mmCIF file of C-alpha atoms in Angstrom:
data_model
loop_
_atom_site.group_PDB
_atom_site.id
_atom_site.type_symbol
_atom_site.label_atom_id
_atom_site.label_comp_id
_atom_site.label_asym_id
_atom_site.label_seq_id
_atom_site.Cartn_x
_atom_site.Cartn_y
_atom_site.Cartn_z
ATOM 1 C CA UNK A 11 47.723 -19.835 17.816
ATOM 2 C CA UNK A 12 44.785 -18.911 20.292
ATOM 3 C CA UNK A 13 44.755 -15.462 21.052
ATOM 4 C CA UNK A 14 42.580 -14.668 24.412
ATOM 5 C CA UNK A 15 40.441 -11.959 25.281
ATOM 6 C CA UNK A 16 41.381 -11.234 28.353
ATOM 7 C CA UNK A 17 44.044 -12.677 31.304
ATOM 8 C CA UNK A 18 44.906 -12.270 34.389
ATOM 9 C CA UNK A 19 48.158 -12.280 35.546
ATOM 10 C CA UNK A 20 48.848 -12.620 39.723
ATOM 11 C CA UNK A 21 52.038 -12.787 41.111
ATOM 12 C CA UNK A 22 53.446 -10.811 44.342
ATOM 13 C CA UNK A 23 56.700 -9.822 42.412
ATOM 14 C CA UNK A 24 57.046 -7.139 39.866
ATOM 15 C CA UNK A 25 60.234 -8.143 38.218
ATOM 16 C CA UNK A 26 57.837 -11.700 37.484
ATOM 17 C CA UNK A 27 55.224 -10.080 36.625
ATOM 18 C CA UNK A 28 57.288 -7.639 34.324
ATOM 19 C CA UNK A 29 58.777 -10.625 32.750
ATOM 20 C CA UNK A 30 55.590 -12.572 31.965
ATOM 21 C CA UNK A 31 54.252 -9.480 30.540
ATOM 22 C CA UNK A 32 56.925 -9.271 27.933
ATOM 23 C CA UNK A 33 55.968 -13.657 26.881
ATOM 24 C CA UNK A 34 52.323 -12.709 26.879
ATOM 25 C CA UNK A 35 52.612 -9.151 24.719
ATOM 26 C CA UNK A 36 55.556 -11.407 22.341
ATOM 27 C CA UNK A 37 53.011 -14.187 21.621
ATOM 28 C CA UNK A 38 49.729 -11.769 21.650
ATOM 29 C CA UNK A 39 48.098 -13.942 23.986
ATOM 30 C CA UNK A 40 45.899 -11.903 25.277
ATOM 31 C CA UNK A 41 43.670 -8.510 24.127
ATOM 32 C CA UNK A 42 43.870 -7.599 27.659
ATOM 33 C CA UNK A 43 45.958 -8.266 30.410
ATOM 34 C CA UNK A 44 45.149 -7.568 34.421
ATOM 35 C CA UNK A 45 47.296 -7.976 37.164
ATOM 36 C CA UNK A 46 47.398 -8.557 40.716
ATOM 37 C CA UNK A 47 49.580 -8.511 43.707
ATOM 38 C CA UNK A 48 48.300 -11.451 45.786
ATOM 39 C CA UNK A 49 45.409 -13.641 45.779
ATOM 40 C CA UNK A 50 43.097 -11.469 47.556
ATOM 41 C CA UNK A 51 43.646 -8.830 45.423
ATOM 42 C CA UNK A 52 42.927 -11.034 42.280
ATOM 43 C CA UNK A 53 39.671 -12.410 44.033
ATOM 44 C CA UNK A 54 38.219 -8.723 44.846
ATOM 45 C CA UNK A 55 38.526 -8.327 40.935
ATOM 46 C CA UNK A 56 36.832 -11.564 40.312
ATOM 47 C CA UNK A 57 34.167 -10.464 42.234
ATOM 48 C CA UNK A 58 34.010 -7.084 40.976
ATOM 49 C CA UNK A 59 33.833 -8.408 37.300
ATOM 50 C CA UNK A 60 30.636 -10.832 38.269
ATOM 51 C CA UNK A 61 28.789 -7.374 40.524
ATOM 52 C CA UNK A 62 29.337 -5.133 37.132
ATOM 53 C CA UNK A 63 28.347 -8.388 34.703
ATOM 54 C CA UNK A 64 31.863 -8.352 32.738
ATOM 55 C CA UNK A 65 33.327 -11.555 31.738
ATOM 56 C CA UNK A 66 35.584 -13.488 33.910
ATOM 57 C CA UNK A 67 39.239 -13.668 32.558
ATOM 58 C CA UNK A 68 39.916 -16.450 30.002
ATOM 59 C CA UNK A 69 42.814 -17.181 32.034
ATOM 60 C CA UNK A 70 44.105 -16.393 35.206
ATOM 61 C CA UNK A 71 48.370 -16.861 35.490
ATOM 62 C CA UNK A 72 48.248 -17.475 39.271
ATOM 63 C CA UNK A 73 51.878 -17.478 41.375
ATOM 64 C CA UNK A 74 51.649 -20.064 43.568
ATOM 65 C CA UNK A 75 53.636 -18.302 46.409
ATOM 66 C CA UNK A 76 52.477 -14.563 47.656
ATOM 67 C CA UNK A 77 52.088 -13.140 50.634
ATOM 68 C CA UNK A 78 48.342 -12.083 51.446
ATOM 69 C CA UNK A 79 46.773 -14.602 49.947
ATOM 70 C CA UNK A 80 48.435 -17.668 48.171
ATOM 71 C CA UNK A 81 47.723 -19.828 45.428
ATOM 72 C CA UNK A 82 46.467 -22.845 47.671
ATOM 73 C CA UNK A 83 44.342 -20.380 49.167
ATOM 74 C CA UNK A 84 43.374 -18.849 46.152
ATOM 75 C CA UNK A 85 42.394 -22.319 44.891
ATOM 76 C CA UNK A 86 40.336 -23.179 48.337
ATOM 77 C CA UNK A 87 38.658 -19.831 47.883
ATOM 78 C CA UNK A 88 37.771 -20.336 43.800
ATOM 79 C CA UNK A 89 36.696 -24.015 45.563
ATOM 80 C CA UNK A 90 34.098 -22.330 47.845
ATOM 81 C CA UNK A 91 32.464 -20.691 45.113
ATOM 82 C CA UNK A 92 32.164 -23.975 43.259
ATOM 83 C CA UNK A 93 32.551 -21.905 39.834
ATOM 84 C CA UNK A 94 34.528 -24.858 38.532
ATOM 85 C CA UNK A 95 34.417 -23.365 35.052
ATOM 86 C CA UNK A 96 36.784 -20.129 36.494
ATOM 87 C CA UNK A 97 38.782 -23.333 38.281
ATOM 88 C CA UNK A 98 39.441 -24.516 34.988
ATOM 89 C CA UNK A 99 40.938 -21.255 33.819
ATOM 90 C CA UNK A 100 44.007 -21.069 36.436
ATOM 91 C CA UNK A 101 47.466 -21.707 35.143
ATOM 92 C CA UNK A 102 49.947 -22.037 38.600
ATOM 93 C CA UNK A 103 53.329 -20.702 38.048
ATOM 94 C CA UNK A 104 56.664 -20.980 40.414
ATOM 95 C CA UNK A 105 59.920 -21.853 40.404
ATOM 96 C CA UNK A 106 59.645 -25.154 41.925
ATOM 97 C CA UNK A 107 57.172 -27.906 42.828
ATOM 98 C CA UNK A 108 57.426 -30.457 45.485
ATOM 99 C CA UNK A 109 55.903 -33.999 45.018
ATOM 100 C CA UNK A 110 53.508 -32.880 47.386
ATOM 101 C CA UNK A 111 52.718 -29.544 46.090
ATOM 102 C CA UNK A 112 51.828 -30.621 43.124
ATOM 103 C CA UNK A 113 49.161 -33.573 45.025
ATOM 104 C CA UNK A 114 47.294 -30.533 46.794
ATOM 105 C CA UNK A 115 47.409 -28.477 43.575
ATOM 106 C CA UNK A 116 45.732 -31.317 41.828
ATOM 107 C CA UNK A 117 43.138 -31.957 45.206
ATOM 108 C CA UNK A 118 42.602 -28.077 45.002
ATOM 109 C CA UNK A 119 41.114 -28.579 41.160
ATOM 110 C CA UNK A 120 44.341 -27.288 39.247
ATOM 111 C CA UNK A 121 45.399 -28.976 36.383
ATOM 112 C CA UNK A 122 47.594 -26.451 34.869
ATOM 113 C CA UNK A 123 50.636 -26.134 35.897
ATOM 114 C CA UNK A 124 54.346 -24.255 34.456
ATOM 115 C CA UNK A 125 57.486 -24.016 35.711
ATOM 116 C CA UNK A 126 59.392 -20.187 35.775
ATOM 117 C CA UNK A 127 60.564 -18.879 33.442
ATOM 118 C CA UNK A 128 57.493 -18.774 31.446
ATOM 119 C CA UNK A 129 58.695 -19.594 28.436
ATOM 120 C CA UNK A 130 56.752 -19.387 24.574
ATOM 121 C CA UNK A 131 56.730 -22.659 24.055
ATOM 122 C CA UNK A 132 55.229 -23.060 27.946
ATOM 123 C CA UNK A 133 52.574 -21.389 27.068
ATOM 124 C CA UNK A 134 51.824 -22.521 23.587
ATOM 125 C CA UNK A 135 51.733 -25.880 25.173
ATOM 126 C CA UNK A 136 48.857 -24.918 27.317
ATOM 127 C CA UNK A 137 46.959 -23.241 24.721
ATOM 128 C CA UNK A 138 46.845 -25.925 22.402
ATOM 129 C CA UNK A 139 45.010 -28.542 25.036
ATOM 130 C CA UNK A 140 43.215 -24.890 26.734
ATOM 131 C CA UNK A 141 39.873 -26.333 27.487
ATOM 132 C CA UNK A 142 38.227 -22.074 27.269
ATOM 133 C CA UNK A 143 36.926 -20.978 23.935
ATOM 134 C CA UNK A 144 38.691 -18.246 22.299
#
């Protein structure tokens, strides 16, 4: 399996975020794993990464519903930039998607999407089609 350098991991709740963790560490996704609380939050370390020249995140596990900032605008934000290549790297998580949720995630430029729980085989899923080199 693909094991990532880096990830970070953005959700508003910490029993999610506690939870995801415990997938991530299980499967050794990731060498190292950042979080955030909101959107905002996960930009200002975006941004702080490209100031100090360290590599962007190979992949950013984005909760699509936070206060602060959300993932749509998280995804209108990352849009603005017109880094498509960090686009690329977001993985929207929640519990539920409407029809229509899922039509602006896709207008926003996401294309990957998972359902909570995050589940192994979720994620393996992702990897095996995950467009980042690792």
């Amino acid at each position: 399996m693909k094991s990532l350098c880096s990830l970070l991991l953005v959700d508003d709740n910490s029993f999610s975020r506690y939870a995801s963790q415990l997938v991530i560490k299980k499967l050794g996704l990731a060498q190292e794993v950042m979080e955030a609380t909101n959107g905002q939050e996960a930009l200002d370390l975006l941004l702080t990464n490209l100031q100090s020249g360290k590599a962007y995140p190979d992949m950013i596990l984005l909760d699509w519903q936070m206060p602060i900032m959300d993932g749509e605008a998280f995804l209108e934000a990352l849009q603005l930039t017109q880094n498509w290549t960090l686009l690329e790297r977001v993985v929207i998580i929640s519990s539920l998607f409407s029809p229509s949720q899922m039509q602006l995630i896709h207008s926003l430029g996401g294309k990957w999407i998972l359902t909570r729980p995050l589940t192994e085989d979720s994620l393996r899923k992702i990897l095996d089609k995950w467009p980042v080199a690792v």
